[in-house]
Amino acid sequence: MEPFRLGREALYREFHTKAQGLSAKEAARRLTDFGPNEIESGKKKSYLKAYVRQYVQFFAILLEVAAFLAFIADHYVPGEGNDILGYAIIVAVIINATFTFWQEYKADKAMEALLRLMPTMVTLLREGNTQTIDAKGLVPGDIILLEEGDKIAADAVLTEQTALYINTSALNGESKPSGREIGDKSSATRALDAKNMVFAGTAVVSGSGSAVVIATGQATEFGKIATLTKNVQKTLTPMQKEVIHITHILTLIALAMGVLFFLLGLFSDQGLLMAAIFALSLIVANVPEGLLPTITLSLSLASQRMARRNALIKNLDSVQTLGSVTVICTDKTGTLTRNEMTLKELTLSGGEEVTLSGEGYAIEGEFSFKSSNESSRTRLEELLLAASVNCRAIIEDGNLFGDPTELAIVAAAKKAHIDIVSCKKSSEVPFSSERKMMSTVCVRAGKELLYAKGAAEIIFTRSTHFVDRDGKVRPFDEENRKRLRQRAEVYEEQAYRVLAIAKNSASEEEGLTLLGLVAIMDLPRTEVKEALAQCKAAGIRTMMITGDNPKTAEAIAKKIGLDFDAVLTGPEVALLSEEALENRLKNETLLFARMASNQKLKIATALQNCGEIVAMTGDGVNDAPALKRADIGIAMGNTGTDVAKEAADMILLDDNFNSIVAAIEEGRSVYFNIKKFVTYILSSNVPEIVPYILQFFFKIPMPLSVIQILSIDLGSDMLPGLALGSEKPEKNIMKRPPVGSDEKILDWEVFKRGYFFIGVIEATAAMVAFISFLLLHGWHYGTVELNDPLLHSQAMTMTLLGAVSCQLVNVWTMRSWEFSAWSVGWTSNRLLIGTMAMEFLWIWMLLGFEPVQKVFHTAYIPLNELWILLPFPLLLFVSHELYKWRKRVAKVHQEQPRRRAFL
């Protein structure tokens, strides 16, 4: 038998306790048997291991191998700068690992969020005496005492209660305070639905009571969710998959070219050592050392932009995940709604409808009457006085105390400047779940009056009269009863909580005079409708998942313009097989109500099995497992529990659904920005590789040294690449479909533009600059060894400048993936302007700063000899802009038949 089904005496017998509580000796014994009342935090995170882990990522290993090979090359052929290359690569790896670890460390929570939610002290009975002890000492069988404002430390079954209401939103998503009662009179099939139970991690909103503890620690509903969250496995983010994909392809290319030219070298006159050194040089040239640091820095910059737009990213890889999101599963309370009850609509008993401006518990607002006469304002004030007198909630100096529904009534009374003090209370009959009403007797202007508020059907039954439009008291006949009942039903259909307000000249709850109805709701956020429309335009489905009842969920969805095909409840989802749920999710946009945490987890998993990239929003403890399972978990920063924030990948600092759209926009821009700078970086690989290949097949001096390759990868490419990563979202970014799972950053288009188009132009520029400079200074083809070291250094400098000058122009044309360079504005990227200044400084150092010249084997070249470089940057810019123009034209032609077919 479930404990919540047991009567009081049976409950005492089942848990071997009594009304006076356990003895100290018995409590100590049970503490040994059951353990302390706390949530196991699991293994403490090792930050040393987390830091070391950065060095064993695949791309980091590739760079480390390249450094190792550079040291081997330096050992056998010293003086070529390979040792400097090795050290530089190691420094790049260390910087990247440290930077990535620091970003993750800053966002990590060192303290266990679950422990912070649990109260530290509880009040209970032991051997008939009231004691306050540490919550960890609570054991099954203890009798706990509950008062307004208490955090509940364990699951317990009530034995006594007086108007007890608890806030269960953190546990089950229910937005309204939940009334408790003695004995389970409902048809609950699980403990969470039992009205005679209280739960760990929830809080007492109002009233008082006592209860028998039936579960502590991991055995509580709270603990079960914590265990479920801990056991959920997080899948790889799209960004992590992309880095692995990019690394594998570039590794294969590098190794294939290295092996090929090693074998070719063996069959030539180079010998084993020189063939090996040459192969190693090619491998290093194919590895873009600056790629991983640039990706990390780009993600970091994007996360900082997101933070300015109120979206805090905890894991850098999650930034790009947002660009792939296809479904947003959103909680209702505190996400789509304000998480503040508001008295928004009123109907006076005479029929006048009144709307109140202002939202939440703010005391600013105005009342507007759809139709009124001189007495309407007076009757409205009396209605609000009667309602607020029956409230224990207090709003004082911006501080809130009490039940959210009562706070909404008090706030409305303050907006109407109701003088509650003028009505002196003499007695009250509190609200109870059985009576469904509350009444207060007070003295006003020397007369004793009874004011009552409660459920409409209860107050209607007890009312015999009502106040009409002229302020006269008339019999509450069937016609007027039907009229107001229909009005109450309309409010309820719109997701309002409806209360009826009445008065009596005698201190009795019968023969009441009805004053009117008040309609209270947790209002939708004003900006949500527009955000949902943007999601729809961006090809993103939005599904609401809430603990509220289906009627409330459906009404809120209609108010905010959320499209849905059907409503499913938690029990209905539980009965569906995984396959059946997946089939429905493929073909329908569903609205989920009365959901339990394991069912939300089931939905997230089913959507992922359908190939969707899932963003899950939430704020409660019950949301944590699904937040962790989702591709991108989004917690609320203000109203969210620490547990939800811990499990999430992103935290909305303003709890604003609109911030999700802004974050998705940034996530999409990150995808294309990374695509742009990967193309940009790969473009410079070609002028690094081609000189080695040409030197192998033709009788020419070495056009480029390995250390000069590094100066391109880590010197010339990194800062402009980083500037590309900071580009603002392009104008059509939220009008295209989400980034598909089959869309790769390193795809054929990137290879085509990077290697076979822009790269070829840059390689041509580098080699034409090298050969032309040598020919202009008396070199003859076939001379491999140059007697003049200065001439060789100058020629290699020209090779280097050929690649770098093209890259300076390439970064500008690469700012937009498909639109013209003019469309993005020349001054919109200030970081790029700054990097251009640094690039010219770097070029000056390569040409005229002796310490840099010694390291990178460069030399001064007179300005009048740099004219050789000028045609190629111009050719690159014009040809790439024409290429993008042709792509746009082709895209328009492809879309026209689709539009005609649609029309």
PDB file of N, CA and C in Angstrom, residues 588-620:
ATOM      1  N   GLU A 588       3.493  15.761 -36.108  1.00  0.00           N
ATOM      2  CA  GLU A 588       2.643  16.718 -35.414  1.00  0.00           C
ATOM      3  C   GLU A 588       3.475  17.633 -34.518  1.00  0.00           C
ATOM      4  N   THR A 589       2.957  18.851 -34.330  1.00  0.00           N
ATOM      5  CA  THR A 589       3.493  19.743 -33.311  1.00  0.00           C
ATOM      6  C   THR A 589       2.566  19.631 -32.108  1.00  0.00           C
ATOM      7  N   LEU A 590       3.081  19.125 -31.012  1.00  0.00           N
ATOM      8  CA  LEU A 590       2.245  18.759 -29.867  1.00  0.00           C
ATOM      9  C   LEU A 590       2.389  19.745 -28.724  1.00  0.00           C
ATOM     10  N   LEU A 591       1.343  19.803 -27.920  1.00  0.00           N
ATOM     11  CA  LEU A 591       1.325  20.592 -26.691  1.00  0.00           C
ATOM     12  C   LEU A 591       1.235  19.581 -25.549  1.00  0.00           C
ATOM     13  N   PHE A 592       2.175  19.648 -24.599  1.00  0.00           N
ATOM     14  CA  PHE A 592       2.234  18.654 -23.526  1.00  0.00           C
ATOM     15  C   PHE A 592       1.834  19.278 -22.194  1.00  0.00           C
ATOM     16  N   ALA A 593       0.926  18.629 -21.471  1.00  0.00           N
ATOM     17  CA  ALA A 593       0.453  19.129 -20.179  1.00  0.00           C
ATOM     18  C   ALA A 593       0.542  18.035 -19.128  1.00  0.00           C
ATOM     19  N   ARG A 594       0.567  18.449 -17.850  1.00  0.00           N
ATOM     20  CA  ARG A 594       0.657  17.507 -16.719  1.00  0.00           C
ATOM     21  C   ARG A 594       1.837  16.542 -16.899  1.00  0.00           C
ATOM     22  N   MET A 595       2.996  17.118 -17.222  1.00  0.00           N
ATOM     23  CA  MET A 595       4.154  16.278 -17.523  1.00  0.00           C
ATOM     24  C   MET A 595       5.005  16.042 -16.297  1.00  0.00           C
ATOM     25  N   ALA A 596       5.494  14.814 -16.153  1.00  0.00           N
ATOM     26  CA  ALA A 596       6.469  14.463 -15.119  1.00  0.00           C
ATOM     27  C   ALA A 596       7.861  14.528 -15.723  1.00  0.00           C
ATOM     28  N   SER A 597       8.887  14.591 -14.855  1.00  0.00           N
ATOM     29  CA  SER A 597      10.254  14.779 -15.332  1.00  0.00           C
ATOM     30  C   SER A 597      10.717  13.655 -16.256  1.00  0.00           C
ATOM     31  N   ASN A 598      10.362  12.410 -15.945  1.00  0.00           N
ATOM     32  CA  ASN A 598      10.809  11.303 -16.796  1.00  0.00           C
ATOM     33  C   ASN A 598      10.109  11.330 -18.146  1.00  0.00           C
ATOM     34  N   GLN A 599       8.897  11.923 -18.194  1.00  0.00           N
ATOM     35  CA  GLN A 599       8.187  12.025 -19.462  1.00  0.00           C
ATOM     36  C   GLN A 599       8.803  13.120 -20.341  1.00  0.00           C
ATOM     37  N   LYS A 600       9.263  14.210 -19.717  1.00  0.00           N
ATOM     38  CA  LYS A 600       9.959  15.254 -20.480  1.00  0.00           C
ATOM     39  C   LYS A 600      11.245  14.689 -21.068  1.00  0.00           C
ATOM     40  N   LEU A 601      11.904  13.855 -20.295  1.00  0.00           N
ATOM     41  CA  LEU A 601      13.124  13.196 -20.762  1.00  0.00           C
ATOM     42  C   LEU A 601      12.801  12.279 -21.943  1.00  0.00           C
ATOM     43  N   LYS A 602      11.669  11.588 -21.848  1.00  0.00           N
ATOM     44  CA  LYS A 602      11.234  10.684 -22.918  1.00  0.00           C
ATOM     45  C   LYS A 602      10.974  11.462 -24.210  1.00  0.00           C
ATOM     46  N   ILE A 603      10.379  12.656 -24.081  1.00  0.00           N
ATOM     47  CA  ILE A 603      10.089  13.498 -25.255  1.00  0.00           C
ATOM     48  C   ILE A 603      11.383  13.974 -25.908  1.00  0.00           C
ATOM     49  N   ALA A 604      12.332  14.445 -25.075  1.00  0.00           N
ATOM     50  CA  ALA A 604      13.614  14.924 -25.607  1.00  0.00           C
ATOM     51  C   ALA A 604      14.336  13.808 -26.362  1.00  0.00           C
ATOM     52  N   THR A 605      14.337  12.607 -25.784  1.00  0.00           N
ATOM     53  CA  THR A 605      15.008  11.464 -26.420  1.00  0.00           C
ATOM     54  C   THR A 605      14.320  11.085 -27.720  1.00  0.00           C
ATOM     55  N   ALA A 606      12.979  11.089 -27.708  1.00  0.00           N
ATOM     56  CA  ALA A 606      12.223  10.723 -28.914  1.00  0.00           C
ATOM     57  C   ALA A 606      12.493  11.711 -30.047  1.00  0.00           C
ATOM     58  N   LEU A 607      12.543  12.991 -29.727  1.00  0.00           N
ATOM     59  CA  LEU A 607      12.824  13.998 -30.747  1.00  0.00           C
ATOM     60  C   LEU A 607      14.222  13.805 -31.333  1.00  0.00           C
ATOM     61  N   GLN A 608      15.202  13.506 -30.474  1.00  0.00           N
ATOM     62  CA  GLN A 608      16.557  13.272 -30.958  1.00  0.00           C
ATOM     63  C   GLN A 608      16.611  12.037 -31.843  1.00  0.00           C
ATOM     64  N   ASN A 609      15.832  11.019 -31.497  1.00  0.00           N
ATOM     65  CA  ASN A 609      15.776   9.810 -32.330  1.00  0.00           C
ATOM     66  C   ASN A 609      15.154  10.098 -33.696  1.00  0.00           C
ATOM     67  N   CYS A 610      14.343  11.165 -33.760  1.00  0.00           N
ATOM     68  CA  CYS A 610      13.751  11.584 -35.036  1.00  0.00           C
ATOM     69  C   CYS A 610      14.708  12.445 -35.849  1.00  0.00           C
ATOM     70  N   GLY A 611      15.898  12.673 -35.321  1.00  0.00           N
ATOM     71  CA  GLY A 611      16.889  13.483 -36.030  1.00  0.00           C
ATOM     72  C   GLY A 611      16.812  14.957 -35.736  1.00  0.00           C
ATOM     73  N   GLU A 612      16.015  15.333 -34.739  1.00  0.00           N
ATOM     74  CA  GLU A 612      15.885  16.743 -34.389  1.00  0.00           C
ATOM     75  C   GLU A 612      17.031  17.184 -33.480  1.00  0.00           C
ATOM     76  N   ILE A 613      17.407  18.461 -33.586  1.00  0.00           N
ATOM     77  CA  ILE A 613      18.335  19.081 -32.643  1.00  0.00           C
ATOM     78  C   ILE A 613      17.467  19.845 -31.642  1.00  0.00           C
ATOM     79  N   VAL A 614      17.497  19.407 -30.389  1.00  0.00           N
ATOM     80  CA  VAL A 614      16.503  19.841 -29.400  1.00  0.00           C
ATOM     81  C   VAL A 614      17.077  20.872 -28.440  1.00  0.00           C
ATOM     82  N   ALA A 615      16.356  21.999 -28.329  1.00  0.00           N
ATOM     83  CA  ALA A 615      16.615  22.960 -27.256  1.00  0.00           C
ATOM     84  C   ALA A 615      15.494  22.817 -26.246  1.00  0.00           C
ATOM     85  N   MET A 616      15.850  22.583 -24.992  1.00  0.00           N
ATOM     86  CA  MET A 616      14.858  22.376 -23.935  1.00  0.00           C
ATOM     87  C   MET A 616      14.993  23.495 -22.912  1.00  0.00           C
ATOM     88  N   THR A 617      13.920  24.240 -22.696  1.00  0.00           N
ATOM     89  CA  THR A 617      13.952  25.281 -21.679  1.00  0.00           C
ATOM     90  C   THR A 617      13.264  24.778 -20.419  1.00  0.00           C
ATOM     91  N   GLY A 618      13.653  25.351 -19.289  1.00  0.00           N
ATOM     92  CA  GLY A 618      13.027  24.958 -18.033  1.00  0.00           C
ATOM     93  C   GLY A 618      13.606  25.723 -16.865  1.00  0.00           C
ATOM     94  N   ASP A 619      12.921  25.639 -15.738  1.00  0.00           N
ATOM     95  CA  ASP A 619      13.405  26.348 -14.557  1.00  0.00           C
ATOM     96  C   ASP A 619      13.319  25.518 -13.286  1.00  0.00           C
ATOM     97  N   GLY A 620      12.609  24.400 -13.328  1.00  0.00           N
ATOM     98  CA  GLY A 620      12.391  23.628 -12.115  1.00  0.00           C
ATOM     99  C   GLY A 620      13.320  22.445 -11.975  1.00  0.00           C
TER     100      GLY A 620
END
